[in-house]
């Protein structure tokens, strides 16, 4: 594991969020930001699954890339440790199942696993292609989203509300929702960003604010409960969020708290836009009710960084994701198209 | 200042949230809960104003009682320090202005200040009457609210979603929204409570969960962003919240995050009920747009219990309260009546 201080890092660090070096995965440890920039070196399937479940590596498109590289990692480990085909298959399945909601993880694991009969070289080439595609997709998606929003709202500097983290840390390249924000800024069409802190794990405070600061974009944090009211009071011209899975009917699973913003955007009459790569759309899942929603440990809510905030006996209901019904979604923007689900 | 450990305390501590002893105000320090039960002894206007602005003493009805006792405290200090009438008036005004949103504070300060010409005994009697009334009002309000809810939802154990803290710590007696929950339990009509953690100051985690634990009521915490989705998924039969000010048209100012629950309750078709004493209704404020909303310091959002969570340069938009429009409110239940604003 390599450490360097955040002070030493420029915005180009966002180009190195996840990589493949000497048969290992390198990845920024997203649990250590914004205070420390730590790059993890993941050498085994165990280490990768741990990094995914603890959210050191997170974000739906990035999970897809991590899964793809994870298959290459498993193949290397299989060679080193002499696994048979059944063991390799089981280990690959562990990667695919590390988190249930984002469809990208399972999808890219299965895609790259199809290359296993071609040998390690073929697997690594397939995995690196997934990574390269993610970067290219994020830029196309970002530009399409910015064009859509200026079409909806007019060519003026927009106030944009967003949730969780959907930048390079989540997606590589420019990101998804945060990529749209970056593309708006490039067009001179961005006023400021309001980012929810995104409890319980504070991806908004820790990651989105950090990326926005790296990019020099004016931004304000809000408590999650404040987001809908700030929208009601005119602090946003549009809401732009990412997605972990889009069902066939257009229902959108995304970080818990997204649904409340969709309700507020509808009431305020402003666009609620989902920015997500095509790989997030899951034709095999009919509706949001069919999307498995990860229920995480109580202590993420009853504690903060290991310090208990609630009384000892208090439990929590800690869904990591919610589902926004398609009828509240103005548009889903992908790298290829603009979908209007209702 | 007297300290005792939480372990030593039974539910009767809730009967001693704020008091008047030897010419001083005693009050539970609500910033120390749930880990420590500390009783503050406030001897000067400065100490009281500090306790109010730091939220050691908080909750709209309790602020009314604190303001009433504060006038008695100011009169004692005036005697001790030889203030003239103008100085006393200025100090009383400082108490009334210590927080802007809850109408109860200013209202009870002005009511008790009218007794100043009658001398210290008259002022103390008036202040203690405000305290006694608050207790009695909270019980009547709680029972009326429980009767209303069972009328709306039927006589069955109800799942109730609430926000912030509205129990004895906020109101004396039984509380307002939490009083309604307590009255439902007494009727055998309570299944469980879901309480939002209520960022940034975590009154839900720290205070509501603590009160519910003291009362032995089954409860679950939720991140604020999760509340609306839990409602959508059927985890609540009703939302019950308190209020800091109700405008003449029925718009309701309450802790930030309340508005998102009202949107979710409307979408889910469940009652959104505001439980608040008559003293919270402000006929002099026409609509929610006229209610002054306290904007608190950034670092409540950019930090978590004193630990910085966001990058150094990141700012926040930290409204302590939001406004729920009257059309989203099913009913406002007071100690005297049920108002249906739309």
XYZ file of C-alpha atoms in Angstrom:
684
model
C 0.000 0.000 0.000
C 1.345 3.432 -1.005
C 0.457 6.604 0.856
C 0.837 10.171 -0.275
C -0.676 13.305 1.225
C -3.694 14.962 -0.364
C -1.725 18.184 -0.569
C 0.582 16.627 -3.159
C -2.217 15.669 -5.490
C -3.566 17.549 -8.492
C -6.772 16.908 -10.379
C -4.952 14.314 -12.514
C -5.215 11.894 -9.591
C -8.796 11.473 -10.759
C -7.375 9.801 -13.861
C -5.866 7.065 -11.697
C -8.810 5.898 -9.617
C -8.417 2.215 -10.472
C -5.645 0.478 -12.410
C -3.897 -2.798 -13.240
C -0.201 -3.021 -12.399
C 2.057 -6.111 -12.259
C -0.897 -8.458 -12.017
C -2.549 -6.526 -9.182
C -5.352 -3.973 -8.922
C -4.441 -0.504 -7.661
C -7.289 1.645 -6.343
C -7.748 4.820 -4.346
C -9.079 3.916 -0.880
C -12.290 5.941 -0.882
C -12.848 5.431 2.843
C -9.758 7.549 3.626
C -10.767 10.657 1.640
C -10.860 13.625 1.975
C -8.199 13.576 4.671
C -5.739 11.084 3.174
C -5.108 9.866 -0.323
C -4.218 6.206 0.022
C -3.729 3.885 -2.954
C -4.559 0.259 -2.215
C -2.728 -2.612 -3.908
C -5.139 -5.547 -4.135
C -3.457 -8.880 -4.795
C -6.160 -11.468 -4.025
C -9.888 -11.985 -4.466
C -10.280 -11.701 -0.683
C -8.677 -8.268 -0.678
C -10.824 -7.110 -3.590
C -14.089 -8.356 -2.051
C -13.134 -6.672 1.204
C -12.403 -3.399 -0.610
C -15.803 -3.591 -2.319
C -17.860 -4.475 0.766
C -16.199 -1.791 2.902
C -16.750 0.739 0.090
C -13.056 1.488 -0.363
C -13.970 0.845 -4.021
C -17.527 1.984 -4.855
C -19.753 3.640 -7.434
C -21.788 1.567 -9.869
C -19.662 2.056 -13.021
C -16.428 1.743 -11.044
C -17.712 -1.493 -9.525
C -18.122 -2.738 -13.074
C -14.461 -1.990 -13.810
C -13.373 -3.445 -10.466
C -15.315 -6.605 -11.248
C -13.724 -6.851 -14.701
C -10.213 -6.431 -13.294
C -11.219 -8.777 -10.481
C -11.660 -11.640 -12.948
C -8.104 -11.017 -14.199
C -6.928 -10.967 -10.583
C -8.703 -14.278 -9.879
C -7.089 -15.884 -12.928
C -3.621 -14.794 -11.736
C -4.345 -16.099 -8.236
C -5.655 -19.367 -9.701
C -2.358 -19.865 -11.547
C -0.304 -19.009 -8.438
C -2.287 -21.210 -6.073
C -3.229 -23.994 -8.474
C -7.028 -23.605 -8.301
C -9.143 -25.936 -10.374
C -11.868 -24.605 -12.674
C -14.598 -25.040 -10.053
C -12.646 -23.028 -7.489
C -11.942 -20.280 -10.013
C -15.620 -20.150 -10.913
C -16.585 -19.921 -7.242
C -14.120 -17.102 -6.610
C -15.337 -15.184 -9.656
C -18.901 -15.582 -8.373
C -17.840 -14.125 -5.010
C -16.727 -10.985 -6.808
C -19.981 -10.751 -8.758
C -21.994 -11.118 -5.545
C -19.964 -8.734 -3.368
C -22.719 -6.119 -3.569
C -26.237 -6.819 -4.825
C -27.750 -3.560 -6.099
C -25.461 -2.158 -8.799
C -26.019 -4.269 -11.886
C -22.676 -3.192 -13.401
C -20.599 -5.358 -11.080
C -22.215 -8.678 -12.000
C -22.565 -7.684 -15.656
C -18.882 -6.895 -16.214
C -17.700 -9.882 -14.172
C -19.750 -12.195 -16.398
C -18.575 -10.461 -19.570
C -14.887 -10.800 -18.714
C -15.294 -14.321 -17.300
C -16.386 -15.377 -20.797
C -12.760 -14.764 -21.858
C -11.295 -17.226 -19.321
C -11.007 -20.097 -21.859
C -8.701 -17.804 -23.903
C -6.145 -17.659 -21.087
C -4.835 -14.888 -18.803
C -3.802 -12.600 -21.645
C -7.281 -12.629 -23.134
C -8.863 -12.008 -19.731
C -6.599 -9.060 -18.991
C -7.236 -7.560 -22.413
C -10.993 -7.889 -21.890
C -10.759 -6.323 -18.421
C -8.671 -3.394 -19.602
C -11.103 -2.848 -22.446
C -13.902 -2.515 -19.882
C -11.825 0.117 -18.093
C -11.058 2.068 -21.273
C -14.684 1.937 -22.335
C -15.811 3.289 -18.957
C -13.635 6.376 -19.406
C -14.830 7.040 -22.919
C -18.477 6.400 -21.994
C -18.337 8.824 -19.076
C -17.243 11.707 -21.284
C -19.901 11.050 -23.925
C -22.535 10.672 -21.217
C -21.435 13.884 -19.523
C -21.629 15.917 -22.699
C -25.014 14.485 -23.657
C -26.335 15.265 -20.192
C -25.096 18.855 -20.302
C -26.648 19.352 -23.729
C -29.936 17.915 -22.492
C -30.004 20.169 -19.429
C -29.244 23.345 -21.319
C -31.998 22.334 -23.726
C -34.434 21.870 -20.831
C -33.413 24.881 -18.754
C -31.969 27.285 -21.328
C -28.395 28.441 -21.925
C -27.762 30.106 -18.577
C -25.573 29.245 -15.599
C -27.478 26.496 -13.790
C -27.684 25.705 -10.097
C -27.455 21.926 -9.867
C -28.374 19.706 -6.919
C -26.725 16.294 -6.692
C -26.479 13.374 -4.300
C -23.806 10.888 -3.245
C -20.699 10.680 -5.422
C -20.857 10.193 -9.161
C -17.566 11.659 -10.335
C -14.329 10.104 -11.470
C -14.102 8.249 -8.159
C -17.350 6.468 -8.975
C -17.060 6.105 -12.725
C -13.561 6.945 -14.006
C -13.242 9.655 -16.652
C -15.557 12.550 -15.881
C -18.147 10.612 -13.948
C -21.885 10.371 -14.549
C -23.960 13.048 -12.755
C -20.798 14.859 -11.673
C -19.546 14.456 -15.241
C -22.640 16.304 -16.455
C -21.805 19.055 -13.970
C -18.226 19.152 -15.241
C -19.466 19.376 -18.833
C -21.848 22.207 -17.880
C -18.905 24.067 -16.371
C -16.895 23.572 -19.589
C -19.803 25.148 -21.491
C -19.932 28.114 -19.086
C -23.376 26.899 -18.055
C -22.804 26.140 -14.361
C -23.606 28.531 -11.489
C -22.937 26.298 -8.484
C -23.503 22.818 -7.113
C -25.361 21.774 -3.983
C -24.277 18.336 -2.812
C -26.016 16.351 -0.084
C -23.663 14.975 2.536
C -25.180 11.501 1.929
C -25.412 9.765 5.255
C -24.550 7.341 6.549
C -21.192 7.096 4.775
C -20.918 10.749 3.727
C -19.850 10.181 0.137
C -21.128 13.692 -0.625
C -19.034 15.387 2.061
C -15.979 13.218 1.677
C -15.829 12.469 -2.042
C -18.043 14.820 -4.060
C -16.912 17.940 -2.210
C -13.327 16.765 -2.634
C -13.721 16.222 -6.379
C -15.494 19.569 -6.782
C -12.700 21.262 -4.845
C -10.082 19.559 -7.038
C -11.946 20.885 -10.078
C -12.356 24.385 -8.615
C -16.169 24.265 -8.830
C -18.235 26.416 -6.419
C -20.223 24.098 -4.190
C -22.210 23.896 -0.960
C -22.942 20.907 1.231
C -26.398 20.244 2.639
C -27.655 17.796 5.230
C -29.700 15.146 3.423
C -32.891 16.335 5.073
C -32.249 19.842 3.754
C -32.011 18.921 0.066
C -35.750 18.800 -0.704
C -36.377 22.138 1.037
C -33.463 23.860 -0.715
C -35.050 22.724 -3.974
C -38.415 24.127 -2.837
C -36.781 27.472 -2.104
C -35.219 27.803 -5.549
C -31.636 26.841 -4.741
C -31.548 24.430 -7.699
C -32.583 24.642 -11.348
C -32.185 20.883 -11.812
C -31.415 17.699 -9.905
C -28.882 15.355 -11.502
C -28.044 12.002 -9.958
C -26.461 8.715 -10.982
C -27.937 5.221 -10.773
C -26.992 1.791 -9.518
C -29.599 0.013 -11.602
C -32.349 1.119 -13.954
C -35.196 -1.372 -14.317
C -36.835 -2.090 -17.666
C -39.766 0.181 -16.795
C -37.482 3.126 -15.951
C -37.568 2.836 -12.154
C -34.179 3.901 -10.802
C -32.264 2.434 -7.868
C -29.716 4.890 -6.512
C -28.149 5.914 -3.193
C -30.610 6.236 -0.339
C -31.976 9.794 -0.311
C -32.429 10.072 -4.078
C -36.180 9.457 -3.923
C -36.756 12.474 -1.676
C -35.031 14.712 -4.241
C -37.226 13.337 -7.019
C -40.344 14.156 -4.987
C -39.043 17.672 -4.352
C -38.062 18.256 -7.981
C -41.516 17.230 -9.158
C -43.185 19.570 -6.674
C -40.836 22.423 -7.684
C -41.321 21.746 -11.388
C -37.626 21.332 -12.149
C -35.983 18.479 -14.105
C -34.917 15.330 -12.278
C -32.270 13.766 -14.494
C -30.544 10.408 -14.078
C -27.106 10.212 -15.698
C -25.935 6.621 -16.084
C -24.141 4.474 -18.634
C -26.111 1.994 -20.719
C -24.503 -0.762 -18.631
C -26.637 0.376 -15.685
C -29.868 -0.380 -17.505
C -31.048 -3.878 -16.679
C -33.636 -5.171 -19.110
C -33.833 -8.368 -17.059
C -35.302 -6.512 -14.066
C -38.884 -5.553 -14.784
C -39.529 -2.887 -12.149
C -37.959 -1.223 -9.135
C -39.762 -3.687 -6.887
C -37.579 -6.428 -8.392
C -34.257 -4.703 -7.689
C -32.449 -6.244 -4.680
C -31.697 -3.458 -2.213
C -28.675 -3.886 0.022
C -29.497 -3.616 3.737
C -26.248 -2.680 5.486
C -25.186 -2.895 9.123
C -27.018 -0.860 11.774
C -23.857 0.696 13.098
C -23.321 2.797 9.993
C -26.354 4.773 11.206
C -26.036 4.404 14.975
C -22.352 5.407 14.950
C -20.046 7.815 13.199
C -16.471 6.771 12.459
C -16.646 4.251 15.247
C -18.161 6.628 17.824
C -21.635 5.619 18.939
C -24.234 8.398 18.482
C -27.360 6.514 19.578
C -28.089 4.684 22.844
C -26.637 1.190 23.116
C -29.846 -0.748 22.436
C -31.057 1.294 19.458
C -31.256 -0.452 16.082
C -31.416 1.035 12.589
C -33.034 0.394 9.211
C -30.103 0.973 6.890
C -31.035 0.509 3.253
C -28.094 1.639 1.114
C -30.326 2.417 -1.872
C -33.809 3.564 -2.683
C -35.974 3.325 -5.775
C -37.353 6.342 -7.608
C -40.430 5.452 -9.656
C -40.151 6.146 -13.371
C -42.968 8.670 -13.321
C -40.815 11.040 -11.240
C -37.865 10.830 -13.660
C -37.670 13.570 -16.290
C -35.008 11.752 -18.288
C -32.370 9.044 -18.110
C -29.311 10.186 -20.064
C -26.820 7.538 -21.193
C -23.815 7.766 -23.487
C -26.066 6.842 -26.393
C -29.509 8.338 -25.806
C -32.006 10.252 -23.724
C -34.808 8.092 -22.325
C -38.013 9.664 -21.033
C -39.596 6.887 -19.018
C -43.022 8.411 -18.521
C -23.085 21.882 37.324
C -24.077 18.421 38.546
C -23.183 15.253 36.668
C -24.634 11.821 37.037
C -24.312 8.822 34.757
C -27.122 7.826 32.424
C -27.095 4.405 33.995
C -28.433 5.876 37.227
C -31.428 7.474 35.599
C -34.946 6.159 35.244
C -37.728 7.474 33.045
C -38.695 9.930 35.809
C -35.729 12.071 34.779
C -37.966 13.171 31.925
C -40.095 14.914 34.538
C -37.150 17.139 35.454
C -36.025 18.528 32.101
C -36.092 22.174 33.193
C -36.663 23.652 36.649
C -36.311 26.668 38.929
C -34.226 26.220 42.055
C -32.839 28.878 44.426
C -33.249 31.622 41.863
C -31.514 29.690 39.108
C -32.628 27.594 36.138
C -31.696 23.910 36.132
C -31.805 22.103 32.806
C -30.606 18.846 31.285
C -27.719 19.569 28.895
C -29.152 18.089 25.702
C -25.812 18.257 23.885
C -24.366 15.617 26.238
C -27.032 12.956 25.696
C -27.223 10.018 25.163
C -23.803 9.353 26.670
C -23.954 11.595 29.742
C -26.779 13.053 31.732
C -25.577 16.489 32.829
C -27.796 18.980 34.605
C -26.823 22.600 33.968
C -27.301 25.306 36.585
C -27.883 28.586 34.753
C -27.399 31.675 36.918
C -27.192 34.552 34.410
C -28.811 35.686 31.176
C -25.492 35.070 29.411
C -25.489 31.452 30.525
C -29.101 30.956 29.463
C -28.601 32.538 26.029
C -25.516 30.393 25.551
C -27.464 27.252 26.535
C -30.187 28.155 24.017
C -27.900 29.015 21.097
C -25.785 25.881 21.571
C -28.983 23.800 21.818
C -28.224 22.533 25.306
C -31.832 23.699 25.848
C -33.996 23.220 22.725
C -37.423 22.234 21.418
C -40.057 24.858 20.674
C -42.317 24.383 23.731
C -39.321 23.972 26.063
C -37.842 27.184 24.658
C -41.084 28.864 25.706
C -40.614 27.614 29.275
C -36.915 28.511 29.224
C -37.811 32.013 28.057
C -40.419 32.377 30.812
C -37.970 31.242 33.497
C -35.341 33.419 31.808
C -37.330 36.548 32.602
C -37.373 35.494 36.267
C -33.623 34.885 36.033
C -33.056 38.327 34.505
C -35.073 39.986 37.274
C -32.947 38.241 39.925
C -29.754 39.266 38.132
C -31.054 42.851 37.810
C -31.550 42.995 41.579
C -28.104 41.535 42.261
C -26.258 43.739 39.813
C -28.355 46.907 40.109
C -29.580 47.073 36.499
C -31.882 49.928 35.538
C -35.150 49.267 33.710
C -33.609 49.844 30.270
C -30.855 47.292 30.928
C -33.381 44.758 32.192
C -35.510 45.318 29.115
C -32.478 44.834 26.855
C -31.474 41.611 28.614
C -35.012 40.243 28.383
C -34.996 41.063 24.673
C -31.744 39.115 24.248
C -33.502 36.033 25.603
C -36.474 36.543 23.282
C -34.131 36.884 20.296
C -31.799 33.998 21.130
C -33.324 31.872 18.354
C -35.606 33.247 15.638
C -37.826 30.430 14.341
C -39.761 28.987 17.297
C -42.472 31.487 18.132
C -42.889 30.059 21.655
C -39.683 31.617 22.971
C -40.573 35.221 22.168
C -44.230 34.701 23.077
C -43.598 33.390 26.605
C -40.835 35.924 27.279
C -43.227 38.757 26.439
C -46.036 37.197 28.480
C -43.915 36.861 31.621
C -42.202 40.235 31.113
C -45.648 41.823 31.485
C -45.487 40.765 35.163
C -42.248 42.672 35.855
C -44.041 45.703 37.377
C -45.503 43.305 39.983
C -42.048 42.461 41.320
C -39.909 39.299 41.392
C -42.539 37.169 43.124
C -45.101 37.923 40.447
C -42.594 37.199 37.682
C -41.593 33.862 39.196
C -45.201 32.866 39.684
C -45.967 33.734 36.057
C -42.928 31.783 34.833
C -43.756 28.698 36.880
C -47.328 28.863 35.618
C -45.966 28.704 32.059
C -44.018 25.596 33.037
C -46.988 23.915 34.694
C -49.206 24.723 31.726
C -46.687 23.202 29.330
C -46.839 19.879 31.164
C -50.607 19.812 31.262
C -50.915 20.913 27.628
C -48.542 18.198 26.430
C -50.654 15.439 27.928
C -53.912 16.776 26.499
C -52.259 17.271 23.123
C -50.823 13.762 23.171
C -54.161 12.158 23.917
C -55.982 14.192 21.308
C -53.347 13.265 18.727
C -53.589 9.553 19.536
C -57.372 9.683 19.294
C -57.129 11.476 15.960
C -54.686 8.942 14.536
C -56.674 5.915 15.586
C -59.696 7.615 14.025
C -57.785 8.119 10.763
C -55.993 4.777 10.627
C -58.247 2.478 12.643
C -57.754 0.848 16.042
C -54.689 -1.268 15.222
C -51.043 -1.081 16.252
C -49.602 1.724 14.124
C -46.125 2.125 12.687
C -45.234 5.779 13.223
C -42.457 7.771 11.538
C -41.151 10.845 13.351
C -38.393 13.404 13.022
C -36.097 15.314 15.377
C -37.003 15.264 19.075
C -40.440 16.167 20.338
C -40.626 14.342 23.649
C -40.316 15.479 27.233
C -36.877 16.899 26.436
C -38.465 19.252 23.923
C -41.784 19.970 25.589
C -41.895 18.722 29.203
C -44.681 16.328 30.177
C -45.215 13.757 27.443
C -44.022 15.861 24.543
C -45.827 16.753 21.335
C -45.299 14.245 18.471
C -43.500 11.858 20.803
C -46.307 12.455 23.288
C -48.777 11.251 20.687
C -46.623 8.137 20.250
C -46.590 7.620 24.012
C -50.367 7.997 24.146
C -50.749 5.493 21.296
C -48.662 3.034 23.279
C -50.850 3.549 26.330
C -53.871 2.686 24.171
C -52.147 -0.463 22.869
C -52.187 1.145 19.423
C -48.447 1.397 18.707
C -46.451 -1.141 16.674
C -43.087 0.621 16.428
C -41.459 3.982 15.789
C -39.036 4.950 13.034
C -37.029 8.032 13.990
C -34.789 9.960 11.592
C -31.334 10.645 12.984
C -31.873 14.361 12.180
C -28.605 15.714 10.935
C -26.726 17.857 11.513
C -27.183 17.749 15.298
C -28.621 14.237 15.569
C -31.491 15.016 17.891
C -33.182 11.861 16.605
C -30.233 9.569 17.384
C -29.196 11.257 20.573
C -32.470 12.368 22.154
C -35.469 10.635 20.582
C -33.856 7.196 20.624
C -32.827 7.835 24.221
C -36.352 8.835 25.268
C -37.870 5.869 23.422
C -35.374 3.552 25.110
C -36.247 5.053 28.518
C -39.901 4.384 27.758
C -39.242 0.854 26.471
C -40.756 1.582 23.042
C -39.565 -0.461 20.023
C -37.825 1.879 17.613
C -35.481 2.031 14.610
C -33.224 4.848 13.470
C -33.018 5.895 9.834
C -30.671 8.212 7.998
C -32.625 11.337 7.048
C -32.395 10.495 3.355
C -33.943 7.096 4.058
C -37.117 8.378 5.718
C -39.113 9.152 2.559
C -38.244 5.794 0.989
C -39.138 3.837 4.119
C -42.511 5.557 3.958
C -42.849 4.588 0.286
C -42.130 0.958 1.173
C -44.833 0.785 3.831
C -42.704 1.056 6.964
C -45.032 3.732 8.371
C -48.792 4.075 8.728
C -48.503 7.757 9.660
C -45.963 10.551 10.031
C -46.204 12.623 13.204
C -43.939 15.629 13.789
C -43.827 18.700 15.989
C -43.603 22.348 14.923
C -41.585 25.424 15.714
C -44.120 27.813 14.247
C -47.422 27.407 12.442
C -48.355 30.344 10.212
C -51.900 31.669 9.986
C -52.469 29.811 6.712
C -51.361 26.470 8.196
C -47.824 26.359 6.770
C -45.586 24.620 9.298
C -41.962 25.445 10.156
C -40.212 22.483 11.749
C -36.773 20.885 11.885
C -35.022 20.628 8.540
C -36.030 17.355 6.875
C -39.714 17.558 7.790
C -40.779 18.751 4.330
C -39.369 15.630 2.661
C -41.498 13.441 4.945
C -44.616 15.430 4.075
C -43.943 14.905 0.359
C -43.449 11.184 0.960
C -46.562 10.846 3.126
C -48.681 12.518 0.459
C -47.321 10.224 -2.226
C -47.897 7.163 -0.008
C -51.390 8.306 0.951
C -50.752 8.199 4.700
C -51.554 10.956 7.241
C -48.987 13.673 7.910
C -49.893 15.037 11.326
C -48.382 18.014 13.149
C -48.655 17.848 16.944
C -48.038 21.230 18.552
C -49.453 23.334 21.370
C -51.674 26.309 20.576
C -48.746 28.531 21.590
C -46.933 27.422 18.425
C -49.620 28.874 16.173
C -48.716 32.403 15.173
C -51.655 34.339 13.799
C -49.331 37.296 13.223
C -47.355 35.383 10.581
C -49.407 35.094 7.422
C -47.612 32.272 5.583
C -44.542 30.076 5.750
C -42.689 32.538 3.536
C -42.894 35.043 6.411
C -41.357 32.741 9.035
C -37.717 33.645 9.785
C -35.593 30.526 9.275
C -32.427 30.217 11.294
C -29.306 29.691 9.153
C -26.730 28.061 11.409
C -22.967 27.684 11.120
C -21.463 25.695 8.225
C -19.396 23.508 10.480
C -22.445 21.711 11.855
C -22.691 20.142 8.372
C -19.037 20.045 7.303
C -18.140 18.272 10.556
C -19.656 15.431 12.513
C -19.511 15.791 16.297
C -16.405 17.960 15.990
C -14.597 15.809 13.401
C -14.202 17.520 10.025
C -15.805 15.406 7.289
C -15.535 17.694 4.249
C -12.448 19.235 2.622
C -11.155 22.404 4.269
C -12.577 24.898 1.766
C -16.071 23.413 1.467
C -19.000 25.514 2.691
C -22.530 24.469 3.636
C -26.106 25.713 3.433
C -27.344 24.944 6.926
C -30.956 25.942 7.459
C -32.083 24.594 10.821
C -35.737 24.498 9.773
C -37.876 24.013 6.717
C -41.452 24.919 5.865
C -44.094 22.380 4.929
C -46.906 23.970 2.921
C -50.364 23.655 4.457
C -51.692 21.609 1.556
C -49.395 18.711 2.540
C -50.584 18.718 6.173
C -53.377 16.287 7.013
C -54.028 17.859 10.405
C -52.533 20.077 13.077
C -53.460 18.689 16.486
C -53.234 21.009 19.487
C -54.336 20.564 23.098
C -57.675 22.145 22.153
C -58.550 21.149 18.600
C -57.777 19.446 15.314
C -57.132 21.868 12.449
C -57.287 20.692 8.848
C -55.525 23.448 6.959
C -56.473 22.439 3.428
